[in-house]
Amino acid sequence: MKMLNKTNTLRILLLAILAGFAGCTKEKAIPFEPHVEKEVANNPTDLAIQDILKTYQTKIVYKWDRRYISADASATPPQFELIKPYIDNILRKLFIAAYDRQKSDFMVKHMPIEMIFIGSSINYDAGDERNFSASGMAQSFSRILITGINAYDLNNKSWLRGQYATLHHEFAHVLDKIYSRPMGFDDVSKGLYAGSTSFAVFTQAEARSRGFWKNYGMTNESEDFATWVNGIVTTPKDEVLTIVAANDLLKRKYTLVYNFYLSKGIDLHLLQEYLQTILQ
């Protein structure tokens, strides 16, 4: 009887060991990544990039890599000689300083892990987004794609406004992923969204009647939130208040978005006033 119990015990242990091996084999192997020596910055552009990395833990990528855009899209690499001017005059002044001047450690805590610089817009040629050009893109809270670098021109007010509108729009997606949208925001226009392929058929007036800053916000709740931020930081306060007074849906969303940023230490109207001084 004792021998039988011992035999059964051994069988149970053997089965447990085999089961353990079977469980381990389900894990995918970690791919081997060879060690790459870190390049030493030896020019003003890479030194500027290194300073951003050291201060904000944000990696700026300007070397072309096709993996950053989808297979059905095309884009142009940025011109090397424009990278440092863009960092100095757009990224630092129109983006980072806009927040840090209100709360000194804001961007240290919230800057995305990567910012990808692209020379042109991202142009989609097939699929659901046929004939659509993207001026920027946010991927979770870790990466922002910024386009239009090759059109760099500090005398072009339209380009400047477009750049900071894109930067703050995409950054709104980053904050959305970190904190989630304000509670109740998604319910304000519930049932009134149009989707990514249908928003363009709505006029500005129709979009506003449904509680959207502009029709692109009708794509989904995330774009709705980001277009509200974009709208507030590019529009004088008195004009914003006039727009949102048109109906209760606009007023509710404005209040939610404005208070969301205010709770983080950022007044979007003050941010807009600062950006406006850059354009003058």
PDB file of C-alpha atoms in Angstrom:
ATOM      1  CA  MET A   1       0.000   0.000   0.000  1.00  0.00           C
ATOM      2  CA  LYS A   2       2.834   2.352   0.889  1.00  0.00           C
ATOM      3  CA  MET A   3       4.600   1.460  -2.395  1.00  0.00           C
ATOM      4  CA  LEU A   4       1.405   2.223  -4.291  1.00  0.00           C
ATOM      5  CA  ASN A   5       1.055   5.615  -2.626  1.00  0.00           C
ATOM      6  CA  LYS A   6       4.695   6.361  -3.409  1.00  0.00           C
ATOM      7  CA  THR A   7       4.194   5.411  -7.049  1.00  0.00           C
ATOM      8  CA  ASN A   8       1.113   7.610  -7.320  1.00  0.00           C
ATOM      9  CA  THR A   9       2.998  10.492  -5.730  1.00  0.00           C
ATOM     10  CA  LEU A  10       5.801  10.170  -8.273  1.00  0.00           C
ATOM     11  CA  ARG A  11       3.285  10.104 -11.120  1.00  0.00           C
ATOM     12  CA  ILE A  12       1.605  13.257  -9.821  1.00  0.00           C
ATOM     13  CA  LEU A  13       4.955  15.054  -9.527  1.00  0.00           C
ATOM     14  CA  LEU A  14       5.925  13.980 -13.046  1.00  0.00           C
ATOM     15  CA  LEU A  15       2.615  15.237 -14.466  1.00  0.00           C
ATOM     16  CA  ALA A  16       3.032  18.552 -12.649  1.00  0.00           C
ATOM     17  CA  ILE A  17       6.538  18.999 -14.063  1.00  0.00           C
ATOM     18  CA  LEU A  18       5.347  18.172 -17.586  1.00  0.00           C
ATOM     19  CA  ALA A  19       2.446  20.572 -17.200  1.00  0.00           C
ATOM     20  CA  GLY A  20       4.880  23.231 -16.109  1.00  0.00           C
ATOM     21  CA  PHE A  21       6.978  22.719 -19.235  1.00  0.00           C
ATOM     22  CA  ALA A  22       3.847  22.857 -21.401  1.00  0.00           C
ATOM     23  CA  GLY A  23       2.842  26.177 -19.796  1.00  0.00           C
ATOM     24  CA  CYS A  24       6.260  27.716 -20.432  1.00  0.00           C
ATOM     25  CA  THR A  25       6.237  26.783 -24.098  1.00  0.00           C
ATOM     26  CA  LYS A  26       3.153  28.959 -24.604  1.00  0.00           C
ATOM     27  CA  GLU A  27       5.244  32.057 -23.895  1.00  0.00           C
ATOM     28  CA  LYS A  28       6.625  33.699 -27.038  1.00  0.00           C
ATOM     29  CA  ALA A  29      10.375  33.982 -27.162  1.00  0.00           C
ATOM     30  CA  ILE A  30      11.771  37.444 -26.517  1.00  0.00           C
ATOM     31  CA  PRO A  31      13.347  38.563 -29.797  1.00  0.00           C
ATOM     32  CA  PHE A  32      17.068  39.191 -29.714  1.00  0.00           C
ATOM     33  CA  GLU A  33      18.026  42.822 -30.157  1.00  0.00           C
ATOM     34  CA  PRO A  34      21.747  43.402 -30.624  1.00  0.00           C
ATOM     35  CA  HIS A  35      23.345  46.132 -28.538  1.00  0.00           C
ATOM     36  CA  VAL A  36      23.679  49.401 -30.417  1.00  0.00           C
ATOM     37  CA  GLU A  37      26.225  51.919 -29.227  1.00  0.00           C
ATOM     38  CA  LYS A  38      24.648  55.270 -28.441  1.00  0.00           C
ATOM     39  CA  GLU A  39      25.727  57.867 -30.955  1.00  0.00           C
ATOM     40  CA  VAL A  40      27.518  60.864 -29.485  1.00  0.00           C
ATOM     41  CA  ALA A  41      25.926  64.167 -30.497  1.00  0.00           C
ATOM     42  CA  ASN A  42      28.492  66.085 -32.545  1.00  0.00           C
ATOM     43  CA  ASN A  43      26.438  68.781 -34.293  1.00  0.00           C
ATOM     44  CA  PRO A  44      24.014  71.536 -33.164  1.00  0.00           C
ATOM     45  CA  THR A  45      20.933  69.610 -34.310  1.00  0.00           C
ATOM     46  CA  ASP A  46      21.704  66.435 -32.388  1.00  0.00           C
ATOM     47  CA  LEU A  47      22.812  68.482 -29.369  1.00  0.00           C
ATOM     48  CA  ALA A  48      19.394  70.200 -29.368  1.00  0.00           C
ATOM     49  CA  ILE A  49      17.701  66.811 -29.586  1.00  0.00           C
ATOM     50  CA  GLN A  50      19.900  65.498 -26.769  1.00  0.00           C
ATOM     51  CA  ASP A  51      18.906  68.452 -24.584  1.00  0.00           C
ATOM     52  CA  ILE A  52      15.185  67.724 -25.122  1.00  0.00           C
ATOM     53  CA  LEU A  53      15.818  64.083 -24.207  1.00  0.00           C
ATOM     54  CA  LYS A  54      17.767  65.001 -21.078  1.00  0.00           C
ATOM     55  CA  THR A  55      15.214  67.564 -19.877  1.00  0.00           C
ATOM     56  CA  TYR A  56      11.902  65.938 -20.854  1.00  0.00           C
ATOM     57  CA  GLN A  57      12.814  62.281 -21.517  1.00  0.00           C
ATOM     58  CA  THR A  58      11.405  62.751 -25.007  1.00  0.00           C
ATOM     59  CA  LYS A  59      13.156  61.268 -28.020  1.00  0.00           C
ATOM     60  CA  ILE A  60      12.902  63.307 -31.216  1.00  0.00           C
ATOM     61  CA  VAL A  61      13.181  61.164 -34.334  1.00  0.00           C
ATOM     62  CA  TYR A  62      13.905  62.823 -37.667  1.00  0.00           C
ATOM     63  CA  LYS A  63      15.611  60.007 -39.564  1.00  0.00           C
ATOM     64  CA  TRP A  64      13.138  58.462 -41.977  1.00  0.00           C
ATOM     65  CA  ASP A  65      11.575  55.141 -40.985  1.00  0.00           C
ATOM     66  CA  ARG A  66       8.684  53.794 -43.049  1.00  0.00           C
ATOM     67  CA  ARG A  67       7.296  51.950 -40.034  1.00  0.00           C
ATOM     68  CA  TYR A  68       5.956  55.156 -38.512  1.00  0.00           C
ATOM     69  CA  ILE A  69       3.187  55.475 -41.111  1.00  0.00           C
ATOM     70  CA  SER A  70       0.735  52.877 -42.363  1.00  0.00           C
ATOM     71  CA  ALA A  71       1.192  50.888 -45.568  1.00  0.00           C
ATOM     72  CA  ASP A  72      -1.566  52.810 -47.359  1.00  0.00           C
ATOM     73  CA  ALA A  73       0.020  56.219 -46.728  1.00  0.00           C
ATOM     74  CA  SER A  74       2.866  58.257 -48.154  1.00  0.00           C
ATOM     75  CA  ALA A  75       4.981  61.061 -46.720  1.00  0.00           C
ATOM     76  CA  THR A  76       8.275  62.924 -47.204  1.00  0.00           C
ATOM     77  CA  PRO A  77      11.251  62.899 -44.792  1.00  0.00           C
ATOM     78  CA  PRO A  78      12.133  66.200 -43.073  1.00  0.00           C
ATOM     79  CA  GLN A  79      15.051  68.323 -44.262  1.00  0.00           C
ATOM     80  CA  PHE A  80      17.917  68.060 -41.789  1.00  0.00           C
ATOM     81  CA  GLU A  81      18.715  71.778 -41.821  1.00  0.00           C
ATOM     82  CA  LEU A  82      15.172  72.589 -40.612  1.00  0.00           C
ATOM     83  CA  ILE A  83      15.186  70.291 -37.560  1.00  0.00           C
ATOM     84  CA  LYS A  84      17.022  72.572 -35.129  1.00  0.00           C
ATOM     85  CA  PRO A  85      15.118  75.755 -36.116  1.00  0.00           C
ATOM     86  CA  TYR A  86      11.892  73.840 -35.672  1.00  0.00           C
ATOM     87  CA  ILE A  87      12.932  72.638 -32.211  1.00  0.00           C
ATOM     88  CA  ASP A  88      14.060  76.121 -31.138  1.00  0.00           C
ATOM     89  CA  ASN A  89      11.217  78.210 -32.532  1.00  0.00           C
ATOM     90  CA  ILE A  90       8.201  75.891 -32.754  1.00  0.00           C
ATOM     91  CA  LEU A  91       8.588  72.996 -30.344  1.00  0.00           C
ATOM     92  CA  ARG A  92      10.082  75.030 -27.500  1.00  0.00           C
ATOM     93  CA  LYS A  93       8.223  78.341 -27.939  1.00  0.00           C
ATOM     94  CA  LEU A  94       4.810  77.338 -29.270  1.00  0.00           C
ATOM     95  CA  PHE A  95       4.436  74.001 -27.504  1.00  0.00           C
ATOM     96  CA  ILE A  96       6.589  73.411 -24.418  1.00  0.00           C
ATOM     97  CA  ALA A  97       6.680  77.025 -23.163  1.00  0.00           C
ATOM     98  CA  ALA A  98       2.915  77.407 -23.630  1.00  0.00           C
ATOM     99  CA  TYR A  99       2.361  74.952 -20.750  1.00  0.00           C
ATOM    100  CA  ASP A 100       5.490  75.416 -18.664  1.00  0.00           C
ATOM    101  CA  ARG A 101       4.939  79.152 -18.287  1.00  0.00           C
ATOM    102  CA  GLN A 102       1.734  78.301 -16.400  1.00  0.00           C
ATOM    103  CA  LYS A 103       3.045  75.265 -14.530  1.00  0.00           C
ATOM    104  CA  SER A 104       6.802  74.829 -14.573  1.00  0.00           C
ATOM    105  CA  ASP A 105       6.897  71.034 -14.336  1.00  0.00           C
ATOM    106  CA  PHE A 106       3.929  70.295 -16.571  1.00  0.00           C
ATOM    107  CA  MET A 107       5.839  69.159 -19.641  1.00  0.00           C
ATOM    108  CA  VAL A 108       8.421  67.248 -17.641  1.00  0.00           C
ATOM    109  CA  LYS A 109       5.529  65.108 -16.442  1.00  0.00           C
ATOM    110  CA  HIS A 110       3.495  64.922 -19.656  1.00  0.00           C
ATOM    111  CA  MET A 111       5.726  65.110 -22.730  1.00  0.00           C
ATOM    112  CA  PRO A 112       5.272  62.085 -25.035  1.00  0.00           C
ATOM    113  CA  ILE A 113       8.063  59.526 -25.123  1.00  0.00           C
ATOM    114  CA  GLU A 114       8.673  60.073 -28.831  1.00  0.00           C
ATOM    115  CA  MET A 115       8.043  62.873 -31.313  1.00  0.00           C
ATOM    116  CA  ILE A 116       8.440  61.889 -34.951  1.00  0.00           C
ATOM    117  CA  PHE A 117       9.237  64.703 -37.399  1.00  0.00           C
ATOM    118  CA  ILE A 118       7.897  64.296 -40.940  1.00  0.00           C
ATOM    119  CA  GLY A 119       8.564  66.683 -43.785  1.00  0.00           C
ATOM    120  CA  SER A 120       5.177  66.631 -45.528  1.00  0.00           C
ATOM    121  CA  SER A 121       1.661  65.752 -44.494  1.00  0.00           C
ATOM    122  CA  ILE A 122       0.721  62.056 -44.266  1.00  0.00           C
ATOM    123  CA  ASN A 123      -1.342  61.267 -47.347  1.00  0.00           C
ATOM    124  CA  TYR A 124      -3.661  58.269 -47.435  1.00  0.00           C
ATOM    125  CA  ASP A 125      -4.264  56.826 -50.883  1.00  0.00           C
ATOM    126  CA  ALA A 126      -6.411  53.769 -50.181  1.00  0.00           C
ATOM    127  CA  GLY A 127      -8.846  52.220 -47.743  1.00  0.00           C
ATOM    128  CA  ASP A 128     -11.343  54.036 -45.534  1.00  0.00           C
ATOM    129  CA  GLU A 129      -9.222  57.204 -45.518  1.00  0.00           C
ATOM    130  CA  ARG A 130      -8.803  57.600 -49.287  1.00  0.00           C
ATOM    131  CA  ASN A 131      -7.722  61.091 -50.325  1.00  0.00           C
ATOM    132  CA  PHE A 132      -7.270  62.105 -46.688  1.00  0.00           C
ATOM    133  CA  SER A 133      -4.205  64.054 -45.515  1.00  0.00           C
ATOM    134  CA  ALA A 134      -3.234  63.984 -41.842  1.00  0.00           C
ATOM    135  CA  SER A 135      -1.386  66.946 -40.326  1.00  0.00           C
ATOM    136  CA  GLY A 136      -0.415  64.957 -37.247  1.00  0.00           C
ATOM    137  CA  MET A 137      -1.067  61.764 -35.345  1.00  0.00           C
ATOM    138  CA  ALA A 138      -0.951  60.552 -31.751  1.00  0.00           C
ATOM    139  CA  GLN A 139      -0.255  56.932 -30.901  1.00  0.00           C
ATOM    140  CA  SER A 140      -1.364  56.265 -27.319  1.00  0.00           C
ATOM    141  CA  PHE A 141       0.442  58.552 -24.840  1.00  0.00           C
ATOM    142  CA  SER A 142       3.871  57.550 -26.082  1.00  0.00           C
ATOM    143  CA  ARG A 143       4.270  59.012 -29.581  1.00  0.00           C
ATOM    144  CA  ILE A 144       3.266  62.068 -31.614  1.00  0.00           C
ATOM    145  CA  LEU A 145       3.851  62.412 -35.348  1.00  0.00           C
ATOM    146  CA  ILE A 146       4.322  66.031 -36.460  1.00  0.00           C
ATOM    147  CA  THR A 147       4.138  66.855 -40.153  1.00  0.00           C
ATOM    148  CA  GLY A 148       4.859  69.880 -42.332  1.00  0.00           C
ATOM    149  CA  ILE A 149       8.443  70.426 -41.148  1.00  0.00           C
ATOM    150  CA  ASN A 150       9.668  71.162 -44.673  1.00  0.00           C
ATOM    151  CA  ALA A 151       7.303  74.139 -44.971  1.00  0.00           C
ATOM    152  CA  TYR A 152       9.057  75.855 -42.054  1.00  0.00           C
ATOM    153  CA  ASP A 153       8.584  79.614 -42.379  1.00  0.00           C
ATOM    154  CA  LEU A 154       8.334  81.938 -39.373  1.00  0.00           C
ATOM    155  CA  ASN A 155       6.856  84.646 -41.600  1.00  0.00           C
ATOM    156  CA  ASN A 156       3.977  82.433 -42.657  1.00  0.00           C
ATOM    157  CA  LYS A 157       1.286  83.055 -40.027  1.00  0.00           C
ATOM    158  CA  SER A 158      -0.998  80.408 -41.498  1.00  0.00           C
ATOM    159  CA  TRP A 159       1.723  77.749 -41.259  1.00  0.00           C
ATOM    160  CA  LEU A 160       2.607  78.791 -37.700  1.00  0.00           C
ATOM    161  CA  ARG A 161      -1.024  78.620 -36.607  1.00  0.00           C
ATOM    162  CA  GLY A 162      -1.397  75.236 -38.259  1.00  0.00           C
ATOM    163  CA  GLN A 163       1.681  73.899 -36.495  1.00  0.00           C
ATOM    164  CA  TYR A 164       0.669  74.895 -33.001  1.00  0.00           C
ATOM    165  CA  ALA A 165      -2.911  73.827 -33.644  1.00  0.00           C
ATOM    166  CA  THR A 166      -1.625  70.378 -34.606  1.00  0.00           C
ATOM    167  CA  LEU A 167       0.787  70.144 -31.673  1.00  0.00           C
ATOM    168  CA  HIS A 168      -1.861  71.018 -29.084  1.00  0.00           C
ATOM    169  CA  HIS A 169      -4.466  68.825 -30.807  1.00  0.00           C
ATOM    170  CA  GLU A 170      -2.216  65.763 -30.750  1.00  0.00           C
ATOM    171  CA  PHE A 171      -1.102  66.546 -27.200  1.00  0.00           C
ATOM    172  CA  ALA A 172      -4.773  66.551 -26.173  1.00  0.00           C
ATOM    173  CA  HIS A 173      -4.850  62.908 -27.284  1.00  0.00           C
ATOM    174  CA  VAL A 174      -1.851  62.212 -25.040  1.00  0.00           C
ATOM    175  CA  LEU A 175      -3.582  63.739 -22.000  1.00  0.00           C
ATOM    176  CA  ASP A 176      -6.775  61.895 -22.954  1.00  0.00           C
ATOM    177  CA  LYS A 177      -4.888  58.587 -22.789  1.00  0.00           C
ATOM    178  CA  ILE A 178      -3.192  59.454 -19.489  1.00  0.00           C
ATOM    179  CA  TYR A 179      -6.230  60.774 -17.608  1.00  0.00           C
ATOM    180  CA  SER A 180      -9.233  59.784 -19.769  1.00  0.00           C
ATOM    181  CA  ARG A 181     -11.652  62.394 -21.073  1.00  0.00           C
ATOM    182  CA  PRO A 182     -13.688  64.422 -18.566  1.00  0.00           C
ATOM    183  CA  MET A 183     -16.460  62.368 -16.992  1.00  0.00           C
ATOM    184  CA  GLY A 184     -19.675  62.886 -18.935  1.00  0.00           C
ATOM    185  CA  PHE A 185     -18.007  64.321 -22.046  1.00  0.00           C
ATOM    186  CA  ASP A 186     -18.792  61.279 -24.210  1.00  0.00           C
ATOM    187  CA  ASP A 187     -22.478  61.466 -23.295  1.00  0.00           C
ATOM    188  CA  VAL A 188     -23.118  65.063 -24.380  1.00  0.00           C
ATOM    189  CA  SER A 189     -23.413  64.221 -28.096  1.00  0.00           C
ATOM    190  CA  LYS A 190     -24.172  60.534 -27.676  1.00  0.00           C
ATOM    191  CA  GLY A 191     -25.802  59.151 -30.822  1.00  0.00           C
ATOM    192  CA  LEU A 192     -24.790  62.215 -32.868  1.00  0.00           C
ATOM    193  CA  TYR A 193     -21.356  61.072 -34.069  1.00  0.00           C
ATOM    194  CA  ALA A 194     -20.931  60.457 -37.794  1.00  0.00           C
ATOM    195  CA  GLY A 195     -17.852  58.232 -38.023  1.00  0.00           C
ATOM    196  CA  SER A 196     -14.577  58.635 -39.899  1.00  0.00           C
ATOM    197  CA  THR A 197     -16.058  58.474 -43.400  1.00  0.00           C
ATOM    198  CA  SER A 198     -19.217  60.550 -42.993  1.00  0.00           C
ATOM    199  CA  PHE A 199     -18.306  63.651 -40.963  1.00  0.00           C
ATOM    200  CA  ALA A 200     -17.415  65.683 -44.074  1.00  0.00           C
ATOM    201  CA  VAL A 201     -21.031  65.786 -45.282  1.00  0.00           C
ATOM    202  CA  PHE A 202     -21.981  67.954 -42.284  1.00  0.00           C
ATOM    203  CA  THR A 203     -21.605  71.710 -42.428  1.00  0.00           C
ATOM    204  CA  GLN A 204     -20.025  73.726 -39.643  1.00  0.00           C
ATOM    205  CA  ALA A 205     -23.488  74.918 -38.564  1.00  0.00           C
ATOM    206  CA  GLU A 206     -24.820  71.350 -38.434  1.00  0.00           C
ATOM    207  CA  ALA A 207     -21.797  70.186 -36.444  1.00  0.00           C
ATOM    208  CA  ARG A 208     -22.226  73.037 -33.956  1.00  0.00           C
ATOM    209  CA  SER A 209     -25.931  72.226 -33.558  1.00  0.00           C
ATOM    210  CA  ARG A 210     -24.861  68.742 -32.436  1.00  0.00           C
ATOM    211  CA  GLY A 211     -22.331  70.072 -29.926  1.00  0.00           C
ATOM    212  CA  PHE A 212     -19.122  69.741 -31.966  1.00  0.00           C
ATOM    213  CA  TRP A 213     -16.505  72.443 -32.409  1.00  0.00           C
ATOM    214  CA  LYS A 214     -16.161  71.391 -36.054  1.00  0.00           C
ATOM    215  CA  ASN A 215     -17.343  68.493 -38.164  1.00  0.00           C
ATOM    216  CA  TYR A 216     -14.080  66.520 -37.869  1.00  0.00           C
ATOM    217  CA  GLY A 217     -14.887  66.103 -34.186  1.00  0.00           C
ATOM    218  CA  MET A 218     -17.865  64.004 -35.249  1.00  0.00           C
ATOM    219  CA  THR A 219     -15.427  61.207 -36.150  1.00  0.00           C
ATOM    220  CA  ASN A 220     -15.388  59.826 -32.587  1.00  0.00           C
ATOM    221  CA  GLU A 221     -15.244  60.926 -28.962  1.00  0.00           C
ATOM    222  CA  SER A 222     -11.446  61.187 -28.917  1.00  0.00           C
ATOM    223  CA  GLU A 223     -11.316  63.515 -31.931  1.00  0.00           C
ATOM    224  CA  ASP A 224     -14.243  65.447 -30.494  1.00  0.00           C
ATOM    225  CA  PHE A 225     -12.230  66.188 -27.352  1.00  0.00           C
ATOM    226  CA  ALA A 226      -9.040  67.078 -29.257  1.00  0.00           C
ATOM    227  CA  THR A 227     -10.828  69.406 -31.695  1.00  0.00           C
ATOM    228  CA  TRP A 228     -12.337  71.288 -28.749  1.00  0.00           C
ATOM    229  CA  VAL A 229      -8.843  71.831 -27.329  1.00  0.00           C
ATOM    230  CA  ASN A 230      -7.596  72.836 -30.764  1.00  0.00           C
ATOM    231  CA  GLY A 231     -10.474  75.277 -31.135  1.00  0.00           C
ATOM    232  CA  ILE A 232     -10.008  76.945 -27.757  1.00  0.00           C
ATOM    233  CA  VAL A 233      -6.237  77.444 -28.122  1.00  0.00           C
ATOM    234  CA  THR A 234      -6.618  79.018 -31.579  1.00  0.00           C
ATOM    235  CA  THR A 235      -9.632  81.259 -30.848  1.00  0.00           C
ATOM    236  CA  PRO A 236      -9.844  84.369 -28.636  1.00  0.00           C
ATOM    237  CA  LYS A 237     -11.796  83.851 -25.413  1.00  0.00           C
ATOM    238  CA  ASP A 238     -14.638  86.249 -26.215  1.00  0.00           C
ATOM    239  CA  GLU A 239     -15.190  84.518 -29.552  1.00  0.00           C
ATOM    240  CA  VAL A 240     -15.202  81.080 -27.900  1.00  0.00           C
ATOM    241  CA  LEU A 241     -17.788  82.226 -25.344  1.00  0.00           C
ATOM    242  CA  THR A 242     -19.978  83.616 -28.110  1.00  0.00           C
ATOM    243  CA  ILE A 243     -19.820  80.318 -30.001  1.00  0.00           C
ATOM    244  CA  VAL A 244     -20.630  78.111 -27.008  1.00  0.00           C
ATOM    245  CA  ALA A 245     -23.556  80.326 -25.981  1.00  0.00           C
ATOM    246  CA  ALA A 246     -25.425  79.076 -29.076  1.00  0.00           C
ATOM    247  CA  ASN A 247     -26.703  75.897 -27.411  1.00  0.00           C
ATOM    248  CA  ASP A 248     -26.461  73.770 -24.282  1.00  0.00           C
ATOM    249  CA  LEU A 249     -24.454  70.973 -25.939  1.00  0.00           C
ATOM    250  CA  LEU A 250     -21.639  73.354 -26.861  1.00  0.00           C
ATOM    251  CA  LYS A 251     -21.725  74.985 -23.453  1.00  0.00           C
ATOM    252  CA  ARG A 252     -21.496  71.664 -21.612  1.00  0.00           C
ATOM    253  CA  LYS A 253     -18.542  70.415 -23.659  1.00  0.00           C
ATOM    254  CA  TYR A 254     -16.694  73.701 -23.374  1.00  0.00           C
ATOM    255  CA  THR A 255     -17.081  73.667 -19.581  1.00  0.00           C
ATOM    256  CA  LEU A 256     -15.882  70.064 -19.320  1.00  0.00           C
ATOM    257  CA  VAL A 257     -12.811  70.608 -21.536  1.00  0.00           C
ATOM    258  CA  TYR A 258     -11.850  73.939 -19.973  1.00  0.00           C
ATOM    259  CA  ASN A 259     -12.170  72.615 -16.409  1.00  0.00           C
ATOM    260  CA  PHE A 260     -10.270  69.417 -17.310  1.00  0.00           C
ATOM    261  CA  TYR A 261      -7.193  71.458 -18.220  1.00  0.00           C
ATOM    262  CA  LEU A 262      -7.729  73.911 -15.371  1.00  0.00           C
ATOM    263  CA  SER A 263      -7.640  71.011 -12.911  1.00  0.00           C
ATOM    264  CA  LYS A 264      -4.170  70.173 -14.250  1.00  0.00           C
ATOM    265  CA  GLY A 265      -2.984  73.768 -13.763  1.00  0.00           C
ATOM    266  CA  ILE A 266      -3.488  74.969 -17.349  1.00  0.00           C
ATOM    267  CA  ASP A 267      -5.858  77.758 -18.407  1.00  0.00           C
ATOM    268  CA  LEU A 268      -6.491  77.223 -22.122  1.00  0.00           C
ATOM    269  CA  HIS A 269      -7.493  80.852 -22.640  1.00  0.00           C
ATOM    270  CA  LEU A 270      -4.195  82.071 -21.201  1.00  0.00           C
ATOM    271  CA  LEU A 271      -2.457  79.554 -23.420  1.00  0.00           C
ATOM    272  CA  GLN A 272      -4.258  81.031 -26.451  1.00  0.00           C
ATOM    273  CA  GLU A 273      -3.304  84.571 -25.464  1.00  0.00           C
ATOM    274  CA  TYR A 274       0.359  83.562 -25.222  1.00  0.00           C
ATOM    275  CA  LEU A 275       0.290  81.859 -28.622  1.00  0.00           C
ATOM    276  CA  GLN A 276      -1.370  84.871 -30.170  1.00  0.00           C
ATOM    277  CA  THR A 277       1.481  87.116 -29.034  1.00  0.00           C
ATOM    278  CA  ILE A 278       3.906  84.872 -30.964  1.00  0.00           C
ATOM    279  CA  LEU A 279       1.992  85.553 -34.166  1.00  0.00           C
ATOM    280  CA  GLN A 280       2.044  89.337 -33.748  1.00  0.00           C
TER     281      GLN A 280
END
